[in-house]
Structures are given as structure tokens and as C-alpha cells.
Amino acid sequence: MEKPENQLEVFSPILIQNHIKLLTIANCLAAEDKNAKTVFTMSADNYEKIEKSELKTPLIGVILNYDEKTQKLKVTIEPDVYETYANKIMKEVALQYKENYFHRYDNFIRCDE
């Protein structure tokens, strides 16, 4: 997995959804806590774009809680998602994703960790 050189320029709901899921998984794995919460900052407009997207496959097993006032998105994953990524190979993929893509989508969403 190569590290991208630039931030994403065009909003893509499916890529942002995947980003939310993988960063949340990586944070849970790093903390060794399947109940760990990841907090993102995202504008209400961008959150609405994700909510209105017809494709939400990346968010299967992901629990979103958005607060429009603070523009904070609190995310957790279901236990079976954690278990899927807990094996050595999937864990390495998730952690490598976090390392390479942590700032890739900062134009649209920022992980507060």
C-alpha cells in the first residue's frame, strides 16, 4: 500500500465512509479495545452527503453518532468487525492504512483521535 502524496481533492462519499471505518478499526486495534471510540471533525454538509449517499456498504458494522452543533462524529464498531480485523494480516493492513492515509481526507474530515 503506497502512501498518497496529496489530499483528496473531490468529495467521494464511499471513500470517506471507508476512511471512517478503517481509521476506527485501526484505532480499536492499536488500543486493543473493541469498544474504543474514534472522533472525527466533519462539517454538517459533508455528513449529510454521506447520509444521503445510496451506497453505504463500507459502513456495515459501523455505528455513527454525529453532533451537528460541535461538528463531531463519534464512531464505534460492532464486535464482529473487530474480530474480523484482529488477525495478524488484517491488523497490519488497517494499521498501515492509518499510517498512510491518516491525512488523505483532511479537506473533508479530520480524525481527532
PDB file of C-alpha atoms in Angstrom:
ATOM      1  CA  MET A   1       0.000   0.000   0.000  1.00  0.00           C
ATOM      2  CA  GLU A   2       1.589   3.233  -1.157  1.00  0.00           C
ATOM      3  CA  LYS A   3       1.321   6.462   0.767  1.00  0.00           C
ATOM      4  CA  PRO A   4      -0.553   9.082  -1.317  1.00  0.00           C
ATOM      5  CA  GLU A   5       1.300  12.308  -1.937  1.00  0.00           C
ATOM      6  CA  ASN A   6      -1.727  14.625  -1.936  1.00  0.00           C
ATOM      7  CA  GLN A   7      -5.002  15.064  -0.134  1.00  0.00           C
ATOM      8  CA  LEU A   8      -8.163  14.026  -1.917  1.00  0.00           C
ATOM      9  CA  GLU A   9      -9.496  16.942  -3.973  1.00  0.00           C
ATOM     10  CA  VAL A  10     -13.012  15.722  -4.822  1.00  0.00           C
ATOM     11  CA  PHE A  11     -15.525  14.582  -2.204  1.00  0.00           C
ATOM     12  CA  SER A  12     -16.361  10.898  -2.567  1.00  0.00           C
ATOM     13  CA  PRO A  13     -18.881   9.540  -0.040  1.00  0.00           C
ATOM     14  CA  ILE A  14     -17.770   5.928  -0.464  1.00  0.00           C
ATOM     15  CA  LEU A  15     -14.094   6.780   0.058  1.00  0.00           C
ATOM     16  CA  ILE A  16     -14.913   8.872   3.132  1.00  0.00           C
ATOM     17  CA  GLN A  17     -17.073   6.045   4.520  1.00  0.00           C
ATOM     18  CA  ASN A  18     -14.224   3.588   4.012  1.00  0.00           C
ATOM     19  CA  HIS A  19     -11.822   6.038   5.670  1.00  0.00           C
ATOM     20  CA  ILE A  20     -14.095   6.363   8.708  1.00  0.00           C
ATOM     21  CA  LYS A  21     -14.350   2.603   9.066  1.00  0.00           C
ATOM     22  CA  LEU A  22     -10.665   1.795   8.609  1.00  0.00           C
ATOM     23  CA  LEU A  23      -9.395   4.537  10.923  1.00  0.00           C
ATOM     24  CA  THR A  24     -11.869   3.457  13.591  1.00  0.00           C
ATOM     25  CA  ILE A  25     -10.785  -0.164  13.227  1.00  0.00           C
ATOM     26  CA  ALA A  26      -7.105   0.801  13.328  1.00  0.00           C
ATOM     27  CA  ASN A  27      -7.660   2.856  16.498  1.00  0.00           C
ATOM     28  CA  CYS A  28      -9.505  -0.034  18.158  1.00  0.00           C
ATOM     29  CA  LEU A  29      -6.744  -2.462  17.227  1.00  0.00           C
ATOM     30  CA  ALA A  30      -3.996  -0.114  18.403  1.00  0.00           C
ATOM     31  CA  ALA A  31      -5.793   0.349  21.731  1.00  0.00           C
ATOM     32  CA  GLU A  32      -6.634  -3.371  21.876  1.00  0.00           C
ATOM     33  CA  ASP A  33     -10.168  -2.270  22.748  1.00  0.00           C
ATOM     34  CA  LYS A  34     -13.055  -3.309  20.503  1.00  0.00           C
ATOM     35  CA  ASN A  35     -15.215  -0.643  22.183  1.00  0.00           C
ATOM     36  CA  ALA A  36     -12.825   2.258  21.555  1.00  0.00           C
ATOM     37  CA  LYS A  37     -14.419   5.379  20.109  1.00  0.00           C
ATOM     38  CA  THR A  38     -12.856   7.419  17.318  1.00  0.00           C
ATOM     39  CA  VAL A  39     -13.824  11.067  16.995  1.00  0.00           C
ATOM     40  CA  PHE A  40     -13.781  12.967  13.722  1.00  0.00           C
ATOM     41  CA  THR A  41     -14.496  16.598  12.901  1.00  0.00           C
ATOM     42  CA  MET A  42     -16.701  16.991   9.839  1.00  0.00           C
ATOM     43  CA  SER A  43     -18.979  19.731   8.544  1.00  0.00           C
ATOM     44  CA  ALA A  44     -22.711  19.132   8.640  1.00  0.00           C
ATOM     45  CA  ASP A  45     -22.807  19.468   4.844  1.00  0.00           C
ATOM     46  CA  ASN A  46     -20.266  16.690   4.353  1.00  0.00           C
ATOM     47  CA  TYR A  47     -22.007  14.461   6.882  1.00  0.00           C
ATOM     48  CA  GLU A  48     -25.289  14.999   5.055  1.00  0.00           C
ATOM     49  CA  LYS A  49     -23.635  13.969   1.775  1.00  0.00           C
ATOM     50  CA  ILE A  50     -22.592  10.691   3.384  1.00  0.00           C
ATOM     51  CA  GLU A  51     -26.049  10.139   4.851  1.00  0.00           C
ATOM     52  CA  LYS A  52     -27.728  10.795   1.500  1.00  0.00           C
ATOM     53  CA  SER A  53     -25.361   8.516  -0.403  1.00  0.00           C
ATOM     54  CA  GLU A  54     -27.102   5.466  -1.824  1.00  0.00           C
ATOM     55  CA  LEU A  55     -24.032   3.312  -1.243  1.00  0.00           C
ATOM     56  CA  LYS A  56     -23.225   2.696   2.400  1.00  0.00           C
ATOM     57  CA  THR A  57     -21.534  -0.699   2.190  1.00  0.00           C
ATOM     58  CA  PRO A  58     -18.312   0.451   3.932  1.00  0.00           C
ATOM     59  CA  LEU A  59     -20.365   1.450   6.972  1.00  0.00           C
ATOM     60  CA  ILE A  60     -21.681  -2.049   7.653  1.00  0.00           C
ATOM     61  CA  GLY A  61     -20.789  -2.781  11.276  1.00  0.00           C
ATOM     62  CA  VAL A  62     -20.003   0.865  11.997  1.00  0.00           C
ATOM     63  CA  ILE A  63     -22.011   2.941  14.466  1.00  0.00           C
ATOM     64  CA  LEU A  64     -22.094   6.687  13.750  1.00  0.00           C
ATOM     65  CA  ASN A  65     -23.158   9.404  16.179  1.00  0.00           C
ATOM     66  CA  TYR A  66     -22.976  12.905  14.679  1.00  0.00           C
ATOM     67  CA  ASP A  67     -23.455  16.120  16.654  1.00  0.00           C
ATOM     68  CA  GLU A  68     -24.223  18.966  14.269  1.00  0.00           C
ATOM     69  CA  LYS A  69     -23.542  21.659  16.898  1.00  0.00           C
ATOM     70  CA  THR A  70     -19.975  20.546  17.577  1.00  0.00           C
ATOM     71  CA  GLN A  71     -19.452  19.008  14.128  1.00  0.00           C
ATOM     72  CA  LYS A  72     -18.104  15.911  15.868  1.00  0.00           C
ATOM     73  CA  LEU A  73     -18.672  12.432  14.541  1.00  0.00           C
ATOM     74  CA  LYS A  74     -18.178   9.738  17.171  1.00  0.00           C
ATOM     75  CA  VAL A  75     -17.664   6.297  15.706  1.00  0.00           C
ATOM     76  CA  THR A  76     -17.540   2.800  17.162  1.00  0.00           C
ATOM     77  CA  ILE A  77     -17.594  -0.609  15.531  1.00  0.00           C
ATOM     78  CA  GLU A  78     -19.567  -3.729  16.239  1.00  0.00           C
ATOM     79  CA  PRO A  79     -17.595  -6.530  17.966  1.00  0.00           C
ATOM     80  CA  ASP A  80     -17.667  -8.844  14.943  1.00  0.00           C
ATOM     81  CA  VAL A  81     -15.933  -6.178  12.830  1.00  0.00           C
ATOM     82  CA  TYR A  82     -13.162  -6.008  15.419  1.00  0.00           C
ATOM     83  CA  GLU A  83     -12.801  -9.781  15.356  1.00  0.00           C
ATOM     84  CA  THR A  84     -12.562  -9.772  11.552  1.00  0.00           C
ATOM     85  CA  TYR A  85      -9.590  -7.397  11.690  1.00  0.00           C
ATOM     86  CA  ALA A  86      -7.913  -8.834  14.793  1.00  0.00           C
ATOM     87  CA  ASN A  87      -5.907 -11.438  12.880  1.00  0.00           C
ATOM     88  CA  LYS A  88      -2.307 -10.562  12.055  1.00  0.00           C
ATOM     89  CA  ILE A  89      -2.722  -9.801   8.347  1.00  0.00           C
ATOM     90  CA  MET A  90      -5.878  -7.687   8.608  1.00  0.00           C
ATOM     91  CA  LYS A  91      -4.475  -5.843  11.614  1.00  0.00           C
ATOM     92  CA  GLU A  92      -1.333  -4.949   9.659  1.00  0.00           C
ATOM     93  CA  VAL A  93      -3.464  -3.727   6.743  1.00  0.00           C
ATOM     94  CA  ALA A  94      -5.601  -1.498   8.998  1.00  0.00           C
ATOM     95  CA  LEU A  95      -2.605  -0.054  10.832  1.00  0.00           C
ATOM     96  CA  GLN A  96      -0.742   0.549   7.560  1.00  0.00           C
ATOM     97  CA  TYR A  97      -3.840   2.265   6.166  1.00  0.00           C
ATOM     98  CA  LYS A  98      -3.883   4.592   9.174  1.00  0.00           C
ATOM     99  CA  GLU A  99      -0.210   5.410   8.742  1.00  0.00           C
ATOM    100  CA  ASN A 100      -0.522   6.119   5.020  1.00  0.00           C
ATOM    101  CA  TYR A 101      -3.973   7.714   4.788  1.00  0.00           C
ATOM    102  CA  PHE A 102      -4.479   9.494   8.116  1.00  0.00           C
ATOM    103  CA  HIS A 103      -4.394  12.958   6.491  1.00  0.00           C
ATOM    104  CA  ARG A 104      -5.566  11.983   2.979  1.00  0.00           C
ATOM    105  CA  TYR A 105      -9.135  13.224   3.532  1.00  0.00           C
ATOM    106  CA  ASP A 106      -8.433  16.239   5.765  1.00  0.00           C
ATOM    107  CA  ASN A 107     -10.152  18.526   3.243  1.00  0.00           C
ATOM    108  CA  PHE A 108     -13.441  16.837   4.242  1.00  0.00           C
ATOM    109  CA  ILE A 109     -12.982  15.044   7.557  1.00  0.00           C
ATOM    110  CA  ARG A 110     -10.298  15.102  10.262  1.00  0.00           C
ATOM    111  CA  CYS A 111      -9.631  12.400  12.784  1.00  0.00           C
ATOM    112  CA  ASP A 112      -9.243  13.892  16.258  1.00  0.00           C
ATOM    113  CA  GLU A 113      -8.036  10.535  17.619  1.00  0.00           C
TER     114      GLU A 113
END
